PDB file of C-alpha atoms in Angstrom:
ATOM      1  CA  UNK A 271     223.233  -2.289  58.044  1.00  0.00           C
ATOM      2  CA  UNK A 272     224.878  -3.025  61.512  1.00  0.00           C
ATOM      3  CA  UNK A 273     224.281  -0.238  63.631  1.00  0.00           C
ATOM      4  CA  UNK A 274     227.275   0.844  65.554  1.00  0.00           C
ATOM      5  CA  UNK A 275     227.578   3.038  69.536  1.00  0.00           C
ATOM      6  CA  UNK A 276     229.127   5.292  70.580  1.00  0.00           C
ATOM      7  CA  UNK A 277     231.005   5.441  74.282  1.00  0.00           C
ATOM      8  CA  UNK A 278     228.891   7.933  76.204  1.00  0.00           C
ATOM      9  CA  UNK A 279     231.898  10.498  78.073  1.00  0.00           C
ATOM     10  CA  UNK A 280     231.701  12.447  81.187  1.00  0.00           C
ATOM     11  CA  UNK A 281     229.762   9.988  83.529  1.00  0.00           C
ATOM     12  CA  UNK A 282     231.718  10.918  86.445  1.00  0.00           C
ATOM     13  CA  UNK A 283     228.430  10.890  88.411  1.00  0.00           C
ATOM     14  CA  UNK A 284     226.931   8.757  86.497  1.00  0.00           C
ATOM     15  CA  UNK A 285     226.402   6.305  90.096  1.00  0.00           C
ATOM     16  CA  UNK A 286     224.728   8.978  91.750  1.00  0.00           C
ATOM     17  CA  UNK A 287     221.350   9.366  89.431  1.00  0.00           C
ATOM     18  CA  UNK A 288     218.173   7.413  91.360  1.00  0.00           C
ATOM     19  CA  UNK A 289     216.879   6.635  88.075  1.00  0.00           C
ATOM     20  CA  UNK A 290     219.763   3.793  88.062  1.00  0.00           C
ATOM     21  CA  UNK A 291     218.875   2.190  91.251  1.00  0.00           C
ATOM     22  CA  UNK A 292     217.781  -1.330  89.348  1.00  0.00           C
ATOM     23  CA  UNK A 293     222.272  -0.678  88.139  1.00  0.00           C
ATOM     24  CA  UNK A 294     223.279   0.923  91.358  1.00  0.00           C
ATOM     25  CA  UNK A 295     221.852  -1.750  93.748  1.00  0.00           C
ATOM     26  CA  UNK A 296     220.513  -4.625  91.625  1.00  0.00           C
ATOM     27  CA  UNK A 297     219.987  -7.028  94.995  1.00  0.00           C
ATOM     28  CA  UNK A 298     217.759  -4.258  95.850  1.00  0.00           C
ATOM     29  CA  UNK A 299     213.968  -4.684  96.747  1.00  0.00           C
ATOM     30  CA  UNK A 300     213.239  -1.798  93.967  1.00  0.00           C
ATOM     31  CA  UNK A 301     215.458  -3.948  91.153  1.00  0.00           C
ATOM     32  CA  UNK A 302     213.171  -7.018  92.055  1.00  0.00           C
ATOM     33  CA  UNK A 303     210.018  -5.325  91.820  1.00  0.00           C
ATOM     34  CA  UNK A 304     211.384  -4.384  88.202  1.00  0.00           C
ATOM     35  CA  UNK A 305     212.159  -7.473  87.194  1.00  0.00           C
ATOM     36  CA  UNK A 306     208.804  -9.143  88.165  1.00  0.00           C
ATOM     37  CA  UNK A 307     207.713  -6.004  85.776  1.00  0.00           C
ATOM     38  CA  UNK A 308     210.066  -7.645  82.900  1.00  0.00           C
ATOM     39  CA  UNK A 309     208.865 -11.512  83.589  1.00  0.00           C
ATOM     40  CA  UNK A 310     205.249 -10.274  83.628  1.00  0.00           C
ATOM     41  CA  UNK A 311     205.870  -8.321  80.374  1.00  0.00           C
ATOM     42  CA  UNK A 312     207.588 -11.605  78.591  1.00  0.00           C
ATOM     43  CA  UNK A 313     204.578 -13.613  80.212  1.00  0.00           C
ATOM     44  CA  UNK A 314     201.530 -11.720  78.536  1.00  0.00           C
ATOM     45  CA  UNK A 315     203.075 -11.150  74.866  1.00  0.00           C
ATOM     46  CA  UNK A 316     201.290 -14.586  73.967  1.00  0.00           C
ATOM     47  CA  UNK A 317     204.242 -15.961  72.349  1.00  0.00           C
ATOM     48  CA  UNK A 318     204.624 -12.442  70.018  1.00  0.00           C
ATOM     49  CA  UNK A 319     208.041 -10.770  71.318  1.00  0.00           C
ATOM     50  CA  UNK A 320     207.428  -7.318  72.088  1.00  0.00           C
ATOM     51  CA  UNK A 321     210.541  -5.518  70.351  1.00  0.00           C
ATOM     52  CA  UNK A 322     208.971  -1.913  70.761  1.00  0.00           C
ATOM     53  CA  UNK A 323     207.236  -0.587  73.893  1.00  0.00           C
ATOM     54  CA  UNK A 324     206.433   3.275  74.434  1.00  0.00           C
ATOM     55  CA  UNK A 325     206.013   4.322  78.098  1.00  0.00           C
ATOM     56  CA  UNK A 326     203.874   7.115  79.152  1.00  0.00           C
ATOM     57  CA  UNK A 327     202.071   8.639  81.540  1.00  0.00           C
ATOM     58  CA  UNK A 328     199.060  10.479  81.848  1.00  0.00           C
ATOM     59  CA  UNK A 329     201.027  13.901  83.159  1.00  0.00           C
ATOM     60  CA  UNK A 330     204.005  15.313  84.799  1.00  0.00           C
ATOM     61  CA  UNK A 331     205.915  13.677  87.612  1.00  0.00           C
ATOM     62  CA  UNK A 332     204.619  10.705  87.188  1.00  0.00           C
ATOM     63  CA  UNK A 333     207.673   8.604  87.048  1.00  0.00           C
ATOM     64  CA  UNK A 334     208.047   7.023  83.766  1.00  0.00           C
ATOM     65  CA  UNK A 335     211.278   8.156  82.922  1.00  0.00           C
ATOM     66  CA  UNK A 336     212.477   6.402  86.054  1.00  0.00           C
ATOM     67  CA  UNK A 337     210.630   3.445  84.867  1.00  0.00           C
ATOM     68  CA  UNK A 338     211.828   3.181  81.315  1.00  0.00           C
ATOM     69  CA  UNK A 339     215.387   3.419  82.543  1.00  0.00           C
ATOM     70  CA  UNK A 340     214.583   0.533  85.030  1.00  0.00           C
ATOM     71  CA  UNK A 341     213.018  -1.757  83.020  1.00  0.00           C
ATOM     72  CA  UNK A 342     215.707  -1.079  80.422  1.00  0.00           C
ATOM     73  CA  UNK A 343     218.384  -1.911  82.690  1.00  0.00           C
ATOM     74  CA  UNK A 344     216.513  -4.888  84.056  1.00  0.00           C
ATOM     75  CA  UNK A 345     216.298  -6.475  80.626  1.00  0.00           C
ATOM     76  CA  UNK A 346     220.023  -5.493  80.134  1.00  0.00           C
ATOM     77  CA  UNK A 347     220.697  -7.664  83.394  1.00  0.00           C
ATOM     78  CA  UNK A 348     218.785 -10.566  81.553  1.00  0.00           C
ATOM     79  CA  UNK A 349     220.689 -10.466  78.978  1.00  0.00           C
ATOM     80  CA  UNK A 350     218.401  -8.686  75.930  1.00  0.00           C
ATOM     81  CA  UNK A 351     220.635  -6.221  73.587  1.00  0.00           C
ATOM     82  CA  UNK A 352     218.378  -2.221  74.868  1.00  0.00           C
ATOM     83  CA  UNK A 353     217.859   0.396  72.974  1.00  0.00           C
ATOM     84  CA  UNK A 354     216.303   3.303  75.156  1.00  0.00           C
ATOM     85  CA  UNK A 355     214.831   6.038  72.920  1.00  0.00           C
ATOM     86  CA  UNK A 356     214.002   9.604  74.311  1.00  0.00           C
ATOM     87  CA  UNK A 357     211.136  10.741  72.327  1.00  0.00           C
ATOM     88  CA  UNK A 358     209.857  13.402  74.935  1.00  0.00           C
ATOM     89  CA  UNK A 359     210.386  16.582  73.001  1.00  0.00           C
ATOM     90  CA  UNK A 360     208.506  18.526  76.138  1.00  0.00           C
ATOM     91  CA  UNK A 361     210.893  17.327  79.057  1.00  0.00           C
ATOM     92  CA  UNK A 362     213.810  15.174  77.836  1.00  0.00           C
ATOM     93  CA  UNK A 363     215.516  13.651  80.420  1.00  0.00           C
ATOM     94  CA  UNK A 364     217.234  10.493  79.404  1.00  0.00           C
ATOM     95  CA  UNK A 365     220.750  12.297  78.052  1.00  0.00           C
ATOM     96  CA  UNK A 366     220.843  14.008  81.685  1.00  0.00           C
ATOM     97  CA  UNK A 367     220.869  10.347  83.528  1.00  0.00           C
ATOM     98  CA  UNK A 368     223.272   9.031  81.472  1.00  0.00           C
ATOM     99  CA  UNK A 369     225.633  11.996  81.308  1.00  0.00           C
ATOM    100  CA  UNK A 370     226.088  12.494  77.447  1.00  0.00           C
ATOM    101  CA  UNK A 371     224.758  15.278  74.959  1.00  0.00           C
ATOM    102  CA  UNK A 372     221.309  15.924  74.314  1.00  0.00           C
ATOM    103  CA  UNK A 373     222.697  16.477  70.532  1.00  0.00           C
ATOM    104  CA  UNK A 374     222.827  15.065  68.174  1.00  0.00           C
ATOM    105  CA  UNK A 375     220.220  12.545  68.487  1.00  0.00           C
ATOM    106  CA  UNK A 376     216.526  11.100  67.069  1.00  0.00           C
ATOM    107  CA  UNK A 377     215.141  14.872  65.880  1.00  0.00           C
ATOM    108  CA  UNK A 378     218.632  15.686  64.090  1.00  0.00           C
ATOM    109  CA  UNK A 379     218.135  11.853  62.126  1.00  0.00           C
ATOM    110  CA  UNK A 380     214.194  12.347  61.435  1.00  0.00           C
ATOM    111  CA  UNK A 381     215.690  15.750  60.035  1.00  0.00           C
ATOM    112  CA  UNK A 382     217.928  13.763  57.877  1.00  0.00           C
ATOM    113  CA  UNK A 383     220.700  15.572  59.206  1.00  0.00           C
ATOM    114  CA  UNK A 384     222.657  12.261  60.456  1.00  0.00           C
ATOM    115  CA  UNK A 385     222.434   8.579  60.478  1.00  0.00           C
ATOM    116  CA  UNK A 386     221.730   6.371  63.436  1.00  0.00           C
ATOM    117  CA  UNK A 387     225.454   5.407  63.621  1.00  0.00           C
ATOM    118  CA  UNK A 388     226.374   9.238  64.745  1.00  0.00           C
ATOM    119  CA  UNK A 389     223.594   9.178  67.384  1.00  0.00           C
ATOM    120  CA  UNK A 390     222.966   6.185  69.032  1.00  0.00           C
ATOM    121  CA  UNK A 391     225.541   5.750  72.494  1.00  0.00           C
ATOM    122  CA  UNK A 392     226.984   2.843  74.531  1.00  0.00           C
ATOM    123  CA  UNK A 393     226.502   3.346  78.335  1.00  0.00           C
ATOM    124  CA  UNK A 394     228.602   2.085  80.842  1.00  0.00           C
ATOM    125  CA  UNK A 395     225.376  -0.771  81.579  1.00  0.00           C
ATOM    126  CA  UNK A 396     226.315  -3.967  79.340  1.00  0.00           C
ATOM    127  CA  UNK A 397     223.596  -4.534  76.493  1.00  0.00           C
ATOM    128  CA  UNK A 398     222.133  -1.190  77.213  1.00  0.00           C
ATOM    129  CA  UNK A 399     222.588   1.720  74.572  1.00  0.00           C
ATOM    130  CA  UNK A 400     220.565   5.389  74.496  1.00  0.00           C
ATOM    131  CA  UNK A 401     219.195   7.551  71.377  1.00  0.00           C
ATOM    132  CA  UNK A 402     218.886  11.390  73.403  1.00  0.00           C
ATOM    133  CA  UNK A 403     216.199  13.775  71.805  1.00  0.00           C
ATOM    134  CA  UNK A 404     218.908  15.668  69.810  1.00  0.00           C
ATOM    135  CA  UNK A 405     218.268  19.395  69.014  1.00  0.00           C
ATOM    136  CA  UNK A 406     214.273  20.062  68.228  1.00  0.00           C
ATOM    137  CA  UNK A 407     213.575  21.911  65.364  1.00  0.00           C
ATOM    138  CA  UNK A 408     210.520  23.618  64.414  1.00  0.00           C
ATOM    139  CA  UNK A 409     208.847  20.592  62.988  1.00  0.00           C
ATOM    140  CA  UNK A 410     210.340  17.890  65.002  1.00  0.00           C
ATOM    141  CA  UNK A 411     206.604  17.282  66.107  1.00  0.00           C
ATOM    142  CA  UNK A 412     205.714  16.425  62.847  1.00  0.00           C
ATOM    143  CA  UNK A 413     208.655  14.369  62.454  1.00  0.00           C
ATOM    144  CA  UNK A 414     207.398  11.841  65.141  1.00  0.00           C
ATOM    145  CA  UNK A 415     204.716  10.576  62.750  1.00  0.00           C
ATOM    146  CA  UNK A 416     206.397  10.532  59.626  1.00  0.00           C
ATOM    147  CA  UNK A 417     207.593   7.406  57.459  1.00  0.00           C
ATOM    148  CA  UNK A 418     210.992   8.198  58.439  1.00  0.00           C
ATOM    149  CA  UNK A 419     210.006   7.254  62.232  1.00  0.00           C
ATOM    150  CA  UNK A 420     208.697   4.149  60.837  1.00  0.00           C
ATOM    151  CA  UNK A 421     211.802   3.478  59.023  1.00  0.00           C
ATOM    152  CA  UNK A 422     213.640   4.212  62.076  1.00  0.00           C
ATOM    153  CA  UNK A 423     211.883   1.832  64.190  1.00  0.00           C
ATOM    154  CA  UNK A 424     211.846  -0.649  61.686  1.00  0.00           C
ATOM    155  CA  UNK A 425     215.877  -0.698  61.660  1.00  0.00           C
ATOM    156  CA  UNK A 426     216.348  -0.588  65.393  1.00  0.00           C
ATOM    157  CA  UNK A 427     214.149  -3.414  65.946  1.00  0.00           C
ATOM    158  CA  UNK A 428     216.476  -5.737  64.194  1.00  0.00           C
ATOM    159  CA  UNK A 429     219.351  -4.345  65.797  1.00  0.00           C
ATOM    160  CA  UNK A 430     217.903  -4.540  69.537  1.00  0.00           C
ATOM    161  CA  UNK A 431     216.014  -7.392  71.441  1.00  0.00           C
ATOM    162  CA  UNK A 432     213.905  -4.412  73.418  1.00  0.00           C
ATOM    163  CA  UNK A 433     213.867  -0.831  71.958  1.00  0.00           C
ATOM    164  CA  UNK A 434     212.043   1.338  74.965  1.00  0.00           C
ATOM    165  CA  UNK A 435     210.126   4.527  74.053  1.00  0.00           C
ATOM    166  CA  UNK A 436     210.395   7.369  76.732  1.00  0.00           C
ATOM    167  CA  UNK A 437     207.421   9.899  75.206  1.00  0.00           C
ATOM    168  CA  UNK A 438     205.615  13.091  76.558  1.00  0.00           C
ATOM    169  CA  UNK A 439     202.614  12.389  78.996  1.00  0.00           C
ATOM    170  CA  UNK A 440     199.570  11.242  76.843  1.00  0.00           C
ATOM    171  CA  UNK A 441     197.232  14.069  78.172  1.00  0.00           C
ATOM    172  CA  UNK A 442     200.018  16.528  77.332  1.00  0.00           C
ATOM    173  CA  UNK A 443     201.403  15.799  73.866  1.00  0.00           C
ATOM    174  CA  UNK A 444     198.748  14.622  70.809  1.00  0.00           C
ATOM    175  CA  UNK A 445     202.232  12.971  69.507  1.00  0.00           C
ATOM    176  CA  UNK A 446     202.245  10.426  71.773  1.00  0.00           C
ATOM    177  CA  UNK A 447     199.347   8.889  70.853  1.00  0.00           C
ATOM    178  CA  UNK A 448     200.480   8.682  66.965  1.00  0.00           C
ATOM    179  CA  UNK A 449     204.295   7.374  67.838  1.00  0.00           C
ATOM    180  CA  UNK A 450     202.241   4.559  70.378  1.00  0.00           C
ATOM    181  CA  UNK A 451     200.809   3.100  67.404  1.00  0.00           C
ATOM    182  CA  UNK A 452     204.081   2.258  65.482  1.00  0.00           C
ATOM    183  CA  UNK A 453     205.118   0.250  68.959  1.00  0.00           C
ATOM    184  CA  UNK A 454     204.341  -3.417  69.364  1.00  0.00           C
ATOM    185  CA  UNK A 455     202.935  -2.716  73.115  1.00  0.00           C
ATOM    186  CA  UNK A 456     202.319   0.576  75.953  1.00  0.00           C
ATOM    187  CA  UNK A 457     202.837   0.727  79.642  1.00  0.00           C
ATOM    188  CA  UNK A 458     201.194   3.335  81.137  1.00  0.00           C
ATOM    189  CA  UNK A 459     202.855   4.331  84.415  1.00  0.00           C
ATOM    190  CA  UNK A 460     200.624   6.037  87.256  1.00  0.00           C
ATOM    191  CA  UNK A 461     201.676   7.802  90.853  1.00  0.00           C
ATOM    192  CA  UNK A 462     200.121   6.518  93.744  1.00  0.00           C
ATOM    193  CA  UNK A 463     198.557   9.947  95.675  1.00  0.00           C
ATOM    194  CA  UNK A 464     199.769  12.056  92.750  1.00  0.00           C
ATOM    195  CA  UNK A 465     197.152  10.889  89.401  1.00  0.00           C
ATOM    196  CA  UNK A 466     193.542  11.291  89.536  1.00  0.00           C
ATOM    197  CA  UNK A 467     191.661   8.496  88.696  1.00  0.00           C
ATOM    198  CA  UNK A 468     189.849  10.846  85.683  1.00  0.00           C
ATOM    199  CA  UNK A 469     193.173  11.552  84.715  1.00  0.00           C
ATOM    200  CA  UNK A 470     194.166   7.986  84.747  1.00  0.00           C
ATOM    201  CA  UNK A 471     190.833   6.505  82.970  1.00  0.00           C
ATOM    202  CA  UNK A 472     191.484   9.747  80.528  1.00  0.00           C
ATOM    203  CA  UNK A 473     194.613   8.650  79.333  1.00  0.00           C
ATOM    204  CA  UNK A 474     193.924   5.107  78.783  1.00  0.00           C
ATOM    205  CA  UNK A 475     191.243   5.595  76.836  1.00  0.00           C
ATOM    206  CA  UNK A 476     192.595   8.131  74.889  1.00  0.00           C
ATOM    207  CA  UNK A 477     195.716   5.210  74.289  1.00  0.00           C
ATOM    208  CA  UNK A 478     193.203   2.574  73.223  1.00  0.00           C
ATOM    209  CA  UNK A 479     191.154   5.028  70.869  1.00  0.00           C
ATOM    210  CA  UNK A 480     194.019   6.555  68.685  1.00  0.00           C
ATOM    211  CA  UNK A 481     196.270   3.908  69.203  1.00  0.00           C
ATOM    212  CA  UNK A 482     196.700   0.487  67.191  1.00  0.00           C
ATOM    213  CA  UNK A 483     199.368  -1.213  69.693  1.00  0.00           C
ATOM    214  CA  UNK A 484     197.649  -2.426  73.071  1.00  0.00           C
ATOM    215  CA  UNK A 485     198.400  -1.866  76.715  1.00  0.00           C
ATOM    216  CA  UNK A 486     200.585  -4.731  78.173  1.00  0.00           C
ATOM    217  CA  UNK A 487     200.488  -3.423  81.544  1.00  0.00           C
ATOM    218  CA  UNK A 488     200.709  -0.277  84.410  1.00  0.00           C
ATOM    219  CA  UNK A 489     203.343   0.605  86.514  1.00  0.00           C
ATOM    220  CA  UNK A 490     201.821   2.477  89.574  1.00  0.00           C
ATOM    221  CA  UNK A 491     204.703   4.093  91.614  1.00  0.00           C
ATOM    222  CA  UNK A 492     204.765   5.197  95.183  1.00  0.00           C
ATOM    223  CA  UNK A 493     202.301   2.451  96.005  1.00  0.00           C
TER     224      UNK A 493
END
């Protein structure tokens, strides 16, 4: 089944968010830094293209949000068909960037209350569609590990090139863990000044213990 987008409305201000610098300004020193990130990613997948990559962070504030959308817009640039994928049930951001509802979205489909086709959206970046959070439910935690997340990821990854993950922090949600090992690869983005080198070693242990998929790389931010 071809999966079809929707036209995100109301991005009047949709310029103004600093998570879309890499769109905003793509001669810009930030937009080069990301795609060195992308060209490092493509160079250390020995040959096996990455089609699913979760990014997290130890805890809050951290920056991965900004990151996802980055890298996501970076591969967009290159050409690669993006699907970015807000899976932080704790502090879901990715609708606000983009201007478009938080609803209906990935918990209303793992509730088998819609289809993909009524939630995925077109943004106004060529190549580069969103899935928001949707409304949580009660067991939308459990959700995240269920079959029907498998079947999910299954279908987008023969739709997309690059589906990126935006989860909870690793330290913060026990969920994050079990959705990184349905992915094909984890970044794990740190803030310069901000996360503690316990915190830091904490979480990437904690990635490479419960989790099947491996760490292709870390984005340290504020550097």
């Amino acid at each position: 089944m071809k999966l079809l987008a929707r036209k995100v409305k109301g991005q009047s201000n949709f310029q103004t968010n600093k998570c879309l610098l890499s769109y905003i300004n793509p001669h810009a020193a930030i937009a080069a830094e990301y795609r060195a990130i992308r060209n490092h990613i493509e160079c250390t997948s020995d040959n096996n293209k990455l089609r699913s990559l979760i990014i997290t962070s130890p805890s809050t504030r951290e920056g991965k949000t900004t990151a996802t959308v980055n890298l996501a817009i970076s591969k967009a640039q290159h050409g690669e068909k993006v699907l970015i994928i807000d899976a932080n049930m704790r502090n879901p951001k990715i609708h606000h960037i983009f201007q478009t509802n938080i609803a209906p979205g990935l918990a209303n489909v793992l509730a088998g209350e819609c289809t993909l086709i009524d939630v995925i959206n077109q943004t106004k970046i060529s190549n580069l569609d969103i899935l928001p959070i949707g409304m949580l439910l009660n067991n939308a935690m459990e959700d995240i590990d269920s079959s029907l997340m498998d079947d999910l990821l299954s279908m987008v990854t023969t739709q997309y090139d690059c589906v990126l993950i935006d989860s909870a922090p690793v330290l913060d949600a026990l969920n994050t863990n079990k959705l990184a090992s349905k992915c094909d690869g984890i970044i794990l983005v740190l803030s310069s000044g901000k996360t503690q080198n316990e915190s830091a070693l904490k979480a990437k242990r904690s990635l490479e213990f419960f989790s099947k998929a491996k760490i292709v790389g870390v984005i340290v931010n504020n550097s």
